[in-house]
Short mmCIF file of C-alpha atoms and ligand atoms in Angstrom, two decimals:
data_model
loop_
_atom_site.label_atom_id
_atom_site.label_comp_id
_atom_site.label_asym_id
_atom_site.label_seq_id
_atom_site.Cartn_x
_atom_site.Cartn_y
_atom_site.Cartn_z
CA MET A 1 81.12 114.29 68.62
CA PRO A 2 78.23 111.76 68.93
CA PHE A 3 74.65 112.89 68.21
CA TYR A 4 71.92 113.24 70.26
CA ARG A 5 70.10 109.96 72.62
CA ALA A 6 68.15 110.37 74.93
CA VAL A 7 67.68 107.09 77.23
CA GLY A 8 65.72 106.36 80.68
CA ALA A 9 63.45 109.04 81.94
CA LEU A 10 63.92 112.52 81.24
CA PRO A 11 61.72 116.08 82.41
CA PRO A 12 60.12 117.57 79.40
CA LYS A 13 62.18 120.46 79.56
CA ARG A 14 66.41 121.32 81.15
CA HIS A 15 66.45 122.81 84.53
CA VAL A 16 63.09 121.69 85.36
CA GLN A 17 61.80 120.05 88.51
CA PHE A 18 62.01 116.39 88.16
CA ARG A 19 60.32 113.54 90.89
CA SER A 20 60.96 110.17 91.30
CA PRO A 21 57.55 108.76 91.41
CA GLU A 22 57.87 108.38 95.35
CA GLY A 23 57.85 112.80 95.16
CA ARG A 24 61.76 112.61 95.34
CA LEU A 25 63.86 115.20 93.66
CA TYR A 26 65.98 113.94 91.14
CA ARG A 27 68.95 115.75 91.41
CA GLU A 28 71.02 116.82 87.73
CA GLU A 29 74.13 117.13 86.93
CA GLU A 30 75.49 118.62 83.53
CA ILE A 31 79.16 117.02 81.71
CA GLY A 32 80.32 119.49 79.41
CA LYS A 33 83.61 119.95 77.16
CA GLU A 34 85.09 124.03 77.02
CA GLY A 35 82.85 125.54 79.59
CA PHE A 36 79.99 124.17 78.24
CA SER A 37 80.22 125.66 75.00
CA SER A 38 80.32 122.32 72.83
CA ASP A 39 79.08 118.99 73.69
CA PHE A 40 77.05 118.16 77.52
CA ALA A 41 75.13 115.71 78.35
CA ILE A 42 72.70 116.06 81.59
CA LEU A 43 71.86 113.27 83.41
CA TYR A 44 69.32 112.51 86.85
CA HIS A 45 71.10 111.09 89.19
CA ASN A 46 69.05 109.50 92.95
CA ASN A 47 71.23 111.18 95.16
CA ALA A 48 73.98 114.12 94.66
CA PRO A 49 76.71 113.62 92.90
CA THR A 50 78.64 115.77 94.51
CA ASP A 51 78.54 114.14 98.21
CA VAL A 52 81.65 113.59 98.71
CA VAL A 53 83.36 111.83 102.23
CA SER A 54 86.70 112.22 101.80
CA ILE A 55 90.07 112.52 99.27
CA ASP A 56 93.02 110.84 99.31
CA THR A 57 95.88 110.69 97.13
CA TRP A 58 96.11 107.11 94.29
CA GLU A 59 99.74 106.24 93.05
CA LEU A 60 99.43 105.65 89.95
CA PRO A 61 101.18 103.00 88.24
CA ASP A 62 105.39 104.00 86.72
CA GLN A 63 104.23 106.82 84.21
CA GLU A 64 108.16 107.20 84.43
CA SER A 65 108.96 108.14 80.41
CA ARG A 66 112.91 108.42 78.36
CA PRO A 67 113.45 109.83 75.48
CA ASN A 68 113.78 107.48 72.20
CA ASN A 69 117.16 108.49 71.93
CA PRO A 70 119.22 107.17 70.04
CA LEU A 71 116.60 107.72 67.38
CA VAL A 72 115.42 103.80 67.11
CA PRO A 73 112.61 102.19 65.67
CA ARG A 74 110.75 99.45 67.86
CA LEU A 75 109.08 95.55 68.25
CA LEU A 76 107.30 94.87 70.81
CA TYR A 77 105.87 92.03 72.04
CA THR A 78 102.98 93.09 74.58
CA HIS A 79 102.23 89.66 75.11
CA LYS A 80 105.26 89.23 76.77
CA LEU A 81 103.50 91.64 79.44
CA ASP A 82 100.98 88.75 80.35
CA GLN A 83 100.97 89.66 84.17
CA GLY A 84 97.01 89.82 85.07
CA GLY A 85 95.69 92.57 87.23
CA ASP A 86 92.92 94.93 86.36
CA ALA A 87 92.39 97.58 83.44
CA VAL A 88 93.09 100.66 85.70
CA LEU A 89 95.25 99.57 88.28
CA SER A 90 97.62 96.88 86.38
CA ARG A 91 97.93 99.52 82.96
CA ARG A 92 101.99 99.67 82.01
CA LEU A 93 102.84 102.89 80.24
CA LEU A 94 104.41 101.36 76.56
CA ALA A 95 104.16 105.81 75.25
CA ALA A 96 104.06 108.66 75.99
CA ASN A 97 104.49 111.90 74.83
CA SER A 98 102.27 115.34 76.23
CA ASP A 99 98.88 114.40 74.44
CA LEU A 100 98.39 110.99 74.81
CA ARG A 101 99.81 108.06 76.70
CA VAL A 102 99.45 104.88 75.63
CA SER A 103 99.25 101.74 77.84
CA TYR A 104 98.81 97.95 77.62
CA VAL A 105 97.29 95.02 80.41
CA VAL A 106 95.98 91.66 80.50
CA ALA A 107 92.46 91.92 82.59
CA ASP A 108 91.27 89.24 84.28
CA ARG A 109 89.14 91.13 87.13
CA PRO A 110 86.92 94.37 87.24
CA SER A 111 88.63 96.84 87.72
CA PRO A 112 87.82 99.84 90.29
CA LEU A 113 85.50 102.50 89.16
CA TYR A 114 87.36 105.14 87.64
CA ARG A 115 87.81 108.61 85.93
CA ASN A 116 89.83 110.64 83.78
CA VAL A 117 89.46 113.79 84.55
CA SER A 118 92.63 114.90 82.13
CA GLY A 119 91.02 113.83 79.06
CA ASP A 120 88.92 111.32 77.02
CA GLU A 121 90.18 107.56 77.12
CA LEU A 122 89.75 105.19 73.43
CA TYR A 123 90.08 101.49 74.73
CA PHE A 124 90.99 99.39 72.07
CA VAL A 125 89.94 95.22 72.74
CA GLU A 126 92.43 93.30 71.19
CA SER A 127 90.65 89.94 72.90
CA GLY A 128 88.13 88.62 75.60
CA GLN A 129 85.38 90.66 76.43
CA ALA A 130 84.10 92.95 79.43
CA ARG A 131 80.71 94.88 80.30
CA VAL A 132 81.39 98.37 80.61
CA GLU A 133 79.87 99.78 83.24
CA THR A 134 78.98 103.04 83.46
CA VAL A 135 76.88 106.49 84.67
CA PHE A 136 75.23 106.17 81.57
CA GLY A 137 74.77 102.59 81.64
CA VAL A 138 76.59 99.42 80.18
CA LEU A 139 78.59 98.93 77.04
CA GLU A 140 79.18 95.16 75.92
CA VAL A 141 81.93 94.84 74.19
CA GLY A 142 84.44 92.38 72.37
CA ALA A 143 87.30 91.90 70.74
CA LEU A 144 88.26 94.58 67.48
CA ASP A 145 86.07 96.78 69.94
CA PHE A 146 87.16 100.87 70.39
CA VAL A 147 85.67 102.31 72.82
CA VAL A 148 85.44 105.94 73.36
CA MET A 149 85.32 106.89 77.38
CA PRO A 150 84.50 110.76 77.67
CA ARG A 151 86.90 111.79 80.23
CA ALA A 152 85.08 112.09 83.41
CA VAL A 153 82.87 109.37 82.80
CA ILE A 154 82.85 107.48 86.23
CA HIS A 155 83.46 103.52 85.26
CA ARG A 156 84.66 99.94 85.82
CA VAL A 157 85.75 97.65 83.23
CA VAL A 158 84.38 93.83 84.17
CA PRO A 159 85.94 90.80 82.12
CA VAL A 160 83.72 88.56 81.34
CA GLY A 161 83.99 84.53 79.92
CA GLU A 162 87.31 82.50 79.84
CA GLU A 163 89.53 84.90 78.33
CA PRO A 164 91.71 87.17 79.74
CA LEU A 165 90.81 90.90 78.51
CA ARG A 166 93.74 92.71 76.10
CA LEU A 167 92.98 96.18 75.93
CA LEU A 168 95.36 98.99 74.26
CA ILE A 169 94.32 102.21 76.00
CA SER A 170 95.49 105.64 74.32
CA GLU A 171 94.84 108.04 77.84
CA ALA A 172 94.40 111.32 75.50
CA ARG A 173 94.81 115.63 76.58
CA GLY A 174 91.42 116.22 74.83
CA SER A 175 88.69 114.71 73.14
CA VAL A 176 88.50 111.77 71.02
CA ARG A 177 86.63 112.39 68.13
CA THR A 178 85.36 111.27 64.81
CA PRO A 179 87.64 113.41 61.92
CA ARG A 180 85.60 116.35 60.70
CA ARG A 181 85.73 115.71 57.20
CA TYR A 182 83.52 112.76 57.71
CA LEU A 183 80.35 114.96 59.39
CA SER A 184 78.43 117.70 57.76
CA ASP A 185 78.47 120.74 59.36
CA GLN A 186 75.55 119.41 61.83
CA GLY A 187 77.45 116.40 62.38
CA GLN A 188 75.66 113.81 61.03
CA PHE A 189 77.93 112.02 58.95
CA LEU A 190 78.73 112.03 55.37
CA GLU A 191 77.64 109.33 52.76
CA HIS A 192 81.93 109.33 52.48
CA SER A 193 82.16 108.35 55.82
CA PRO A 194 84.02 104.33 56.45
CA TYR A 195 81.12 104.55 59.36
CA ASN A 196 78.34 106.43 60.32
CA GLU A 197 75.52 106.70 62.95
CA ARG A 198 74.72 102.79 63.20
CA ASP A 199 78.11 101.87 63.44
CA LEU A 200 78.12 102.88 66.79
CA ARG A 201 76.96 101.53 69.74
CA ALA A 202 75.82 103.78 73.30
CA PRO A 203 74.54 102.45 76.09
CA ALA A 204 70.37 102.19 75.94
CA GLU A 205 69.52 102.04 79.14
CA PRO A 206 70.12 103.66 82.82
CA PHE A 207 72.57 100.96 84.96
CA VAL A 208 71.74 101.48 88.65
CA VAL A 209 73.09 99.45 91.43
CA ASP A 210 72.88 98.86 95.12
CA GLU A 211 76.11 98.56 95.92
CA GLY A 212 75.88 100.53 99.40
CA GLY A 213 77.20 103.97 100.30
CA ASP A 214 81.60 105.08 100.94
CA VAL A 215 82.21 104.08 96.76
CA ASP A 216 85.76 105.02 96.21
CA VAL A 217 86.08 106.28 92.81
CA TYR A 218 89.68 106.33 91.70
CA VAL A 219 91.20 109.69 89.62
CA ARG A 220 93.11 109.95 86.61
CA HIS A 221 94.36 113.80 86.43
CA ARG A 222 96.62 115.96 84.51
CA HIS A 223 99.18 115.81 88.08
CA GLY A 224 98.60 111.96 89.32
CA GLY A 225 96.08 109.86 90.80
CA THR A 226 93.61 110.79 93.67
CA ARG A 227 91.28 108.74 94.98
CA TYR A 228 87.51 110.19 96.21
CA THR A 229 85.29 108.57 98.57
CA TYR A 230 81.64 109.17 97.84
CA ALA A 231 79.12 108.46 100.15
CA ASN A 232 76.29 107.11 97.26
CA HIS A 233 77.23 104.69 94.77
CA PRO A 234 77.52 107.05 91.56
CA PHE A 235 75.32 104.19 89.06
CA ASP A 236 72.68 105.75 90.05
CA VAL A 237 71.21 107.71 87.47
CA VAL A 238 68.10 107.12 85.60
CA GLY A 239 68.37 109.17 82.49
CA TRP A 240 70.61 111.45 80.33
CA ASP A 241 70.31 112.91 77.22
CA GLY A 242 73.13 114.83 75.27
CA CYS A 243 76.16 114.60 72.80
CA LEU A 244 78.46 113.33 75.32
CA TYR A 245 78.65 109.64 75.95
CA PRO A 246 80.66 106.39 76.53
CA TYR A 247 80.23 104.91 72.66
CA ALA A 248 81.62 101.71 71.05
CA PHE A 249 82.78 100.87 67.50
CA ASP A 250 83.51 97.62 65.78
CA MET A 251 86.56 97.78 63.88
CA ALA A 252 85.30 95.30 61.71
CA GLU A 253 82.61 97.52 60.22
CA PHE A 254 85.14 100.00 59.20
CA GLN A 255 85.12 100.23 55.86
CA PRO A 256 88.24 100.69 53.48
CA TYR A 257 88.65 102.80 51.17
CA THR A 258 89.89 100.99 48.06
CA ASN A 259 91.94 102.35 44.71
CA ARG A 260 94.18 101.11 42.22
CA LEU A 261 97.55 101.92 44.00
CA HIS A 262 98.39 102.59 47.31
CA GLN A 263 96.34 103.98 49.05
CA PRO A 264 97.64 106.68 52.58
CA PRO A 265 96.61 105.96 56.30
CA THR A 266 94.50 108.75 55.89
CA ASN A 267 91.85 107.12 54.15
CA PHE A 268 92.43 104.68 57.53
CA GLN A 269 91.67 107.14 60.36
CA ALA A 270 88.39 106.45 62.24
CA PHE A 271 89.26 109.00 65.16
CA GLU A 272 91.26 112.21 65.86
CA ALA A 273 92.34 114.30 68.86
CA PRO A 274 94.60 116.69 69.70
CA GLY A 275 98.12 115.33 68.79
CA PHE A 276 97.10 112.43 66.95
CA VAL A 277 95.27 110.33 65.16
CA VAL A 278 94.00 106.43 65.27
CA CYS A 279 93.78 104.22 61.89
CA ALA A 280 91.58 101.03 61.83
CA ALA A 281 93.67 98.70 58.96
CA VAL A 282 91.71 96.61 58.05
CA PRO A 283 91.11 93.27 55.58
CA HIS A 284 90.69 95.33 52.49
CA ALA A 285 90.90 95.04 48.65
CA THR A 286 94.48 94.66 47.18
CA GLU A 287 95.67 97.63 44.72
CA TYR A 288 94.90 96.31 40.74
CA HIS A 289 97.02 98.96 38.88
CA PRO A 290 97.86 96.56 36.13
CA ASP A 291 101.51 97.41 37.27
CA ALA A 292 100.66 98.54 41.03
CA VAL A 293 103.60 97.24 43.41
CA PRO A 294 101.74 95.95 46.84
CA VAL A 295 103.17 97.64 49.36
CA PRO A 296 103.80 100.33 50.90
CA GLY A 297 107.58 101.76 49.47
CA ALA A 298 109.90 103.24 51.65
CA HIS A 299 108.56 106.23 53.37
CA THR A 300 109.31 108.77 55.82
CA ASN A 301 106.72 110.39 57.89
CA VAL A 302 108.88 113.47 59.39
CA ASP A 303 106.29 114.52 62.03
CA SER A 304 104.59 111.64 63.14
CA ASP A 305 105.59 108.44 65.52
CA GLU A 306 103.79 105.22 63.64
CA LEU A 307 102.34 103.06 66.54
CA LEU A 308 100.75 99.90 64.76
CA PHE A 309 99.27 97.45 66.96
CA TRP A 310 98.80 94.28 65.10
CA THR A 311 95.78 91.98 66.37
CA GLU A 312 97.15 89.55 64.23
CA ALA A 313 100.83 88.62 62.55
CA ALA A 314 101.49 90.08 59.69
CA GLY A 315 101.17 88.00 56.83
CA GLY A 316 101.61 87.70 52.60
CA ALA A 317 104.63 89.25 51.86
CA ARG A 318 104.99 90.59 55.65
CA SER A 319 105.58 87.68 56.86
CA GLY A 320 107.93 86.13 58.62
CA HIS A 321 109.68 89.64 60.14
CA GLY A 322 108.91 89.23 63.96
CA ILE A 323 105.58 90.69 63.62
CA ASN A 324 103.20 88.57 65.49
CA ALA A 325 99.57 89.14 67.05
CA GLY A 326 100.14 91.73 69.88
CA ALA A 327 103.24 93.28 68.21
CA ILE A 328 103.20 96.88 68.45
CA THR A 329 105.97 97.83 65.27
CA TRP A 330 107.32 102.08 66.54
CA HIS A 331 108.77 104.23 64.14
CA PRO A 332 109.83 107.38 65.00
CA GLY A 333 109.15 110.76 63.32
CA GLY A 334 112.02 110.65 60.66
CA PHE A 335 113.18 107.50 60.49
CA THR A 336 112.90 106.17 57.14
CA HIS A 337 111.40 103.00 56.35
CA GLY A 338 109.25 100.83 54.16
CA PRO A 339 109.06 97.04 52.71
CA ARG A 340 111.40 94.89 54.95
CA ALA A 341 114.06 92.30 53.64
CA GLY A 342 112.22 90.59 50.68
CA GLU A 343 108.38 91.57 50.91
CA LEU A 344 109.12 93.88 47.63
CA GLU A 345 110.10 91.18 46.13
CA ARG A 346 107.68 88.34 46.58
CA ALA A 347 104.35 91.05 46.70
CA VAL A 348 105.37 91.91 42.68
CA ALA A 349 106.23 88.38 42.24
CA ALA A 350 102.77 87.05 43.72
CA TYR A 351 101.02 89.95 42.15
CA GLN A 352 98.66 89.28 39.29
CA PRO A 353 97.24 92.03 37.01
CA GLY A 354 93.57 92.02 36.91
CA VAL A 355 93.52 89.91 40.01
CA ILE A 356 91.55 91.63 43.03
CA GLU A 357 92.73 89.88 46.27
CA MET A 358 92.31 90.59 50.36
CA ARG A 359 94.84 92.13 52.04
CA ASP A 360 93.50 90.29 55.15
CA MET A 361 95.56 92.89 58.18
CA TRP A 362 94.39 93.80 61.43
CA ALA A 363 95.58 96.75 62.84
CA VAL A 364 95.37 99.31 64.87
CA MET A 365 97.56 102.75 64.22
CA ILE A 366 97.93 105.34 66.30
CA ASP A 367 100.15 108.38 64.79
CA THR A 368 101.12 111.44 66.74
CA PHE A 369 102.12 114.65 65.93
CA GLN A 370 105.48 115.27 68.34
CA PRO A 371 107.63 112.50 69.58
CA LEU A 372 107.16 109.43 71.98
CA GLU A 373 108.79 108.29 75.21
CA VAL A 374 109.46 104.88 75.78
CA GLY A 375 107.42 103.15 78.80
CA GLU A 376 109.08 100.88 81.26
CA ALA A 377 106.52 98.46 79.76
CA ALA A 378 108.01 99.11 76.14
CA LEU A 379 111.27 98.20 77.77
CA ALA A 380 110.17 95.22 79.08
CA CYS A 381 108.73 93.34 76.02
CA GLU A 382 110.99 94.75 73.13
CA ASN A 383 112.91 93.05 70.83
CA GLY A 384 115.68 93.92 70.01
CA SER A 385 116.82 93.60 67.07
CA TYR A 386 114.29 94.74 64.50
CA LEU A 387 116.77 96.50 62.57
CA SER A 388 117.55 94.17 61.48
CA SER A 389 114.51 93.33 59.41
CA TRP A 390 115.73 95.91 57.00
CA ARG A 391 119.31 94.88 56.18
CA GLY A 392 119.69 94.02 52.66
CA ALA A 393 115.92 95.13 51.46
FE1 FE2 B 401 105.08 103.91 57.93
#
């Protein structure tokens, strides 16, 4: 997606000789999508990015998943997964299909250098702070930030501060991008978009480190993991430009649509990717039709599994059903769900026509177009009594 940016030192044209002040040739690297017929970036390295010393196998964390059979809704408590570790080697699989893998990690130490060459990754910071160091530069991120990491971008996640870094990680099989309907033909964010260029933070200056040679990079690919050892550190880029780069977006900057009556999740959509979408459920004005029903009714999403990650406990009419901070409610495609026991009555009784209040919710929703399978971490943190929340509704 993103629009053109230029950072650091660049020659006046693409693919021309470009030298350091000492007269040494910089090494140009082009990172491009779709056979270089789509978005790309050109980076200028101090050293050749192709100098690989050795290649070894990297045994990934448990990637096994099993079908959601029998087809049941699930309530997961990700805070039960508080085992520490780093954002790459310690991530634990919650759910997966052929389009994405959703993992969770509580990171308390820097990750190794990492690149995912099978698809973009979308980090969501539930809490804590981090420096996301990349070949393009550094992103400082904190609670409620999304980080879009294009595939193949070498990076590492360094927690900073006292609080552990809690991450929900979506590994896509393709590009994570802005919904096309928010953009003009030329890629400018349109007026109706709930966020725009000014909300996106990208690396603002080059990031060059001196940490010696023989540097390991952990590579995620379609068939598993591989560890490359590079002769030189990949963080040696003096400049780059293009429309492909990592960026951060604070969910709190998402401007929600509001309406007199209930709005569908599409109005909260933040990203699209092959096989799934991501929505930002942020605080928004409640419905204000005189006869509004201020909770979503029963619904049957026939195509999509809905994974809703709650960064704060559900409040208001939805309180009291165990949806705590860090909970995930998982409603599989075709499973009819809606207000839990007592929610509808509480919401309608509390509704005051003519009074516009705020619905205070913070959650990230991932809607997939293929069924999700269950990962080991989901089984490790599941509340087995979720179904009962609808009894007597
Ligand atoms: Fe739903």
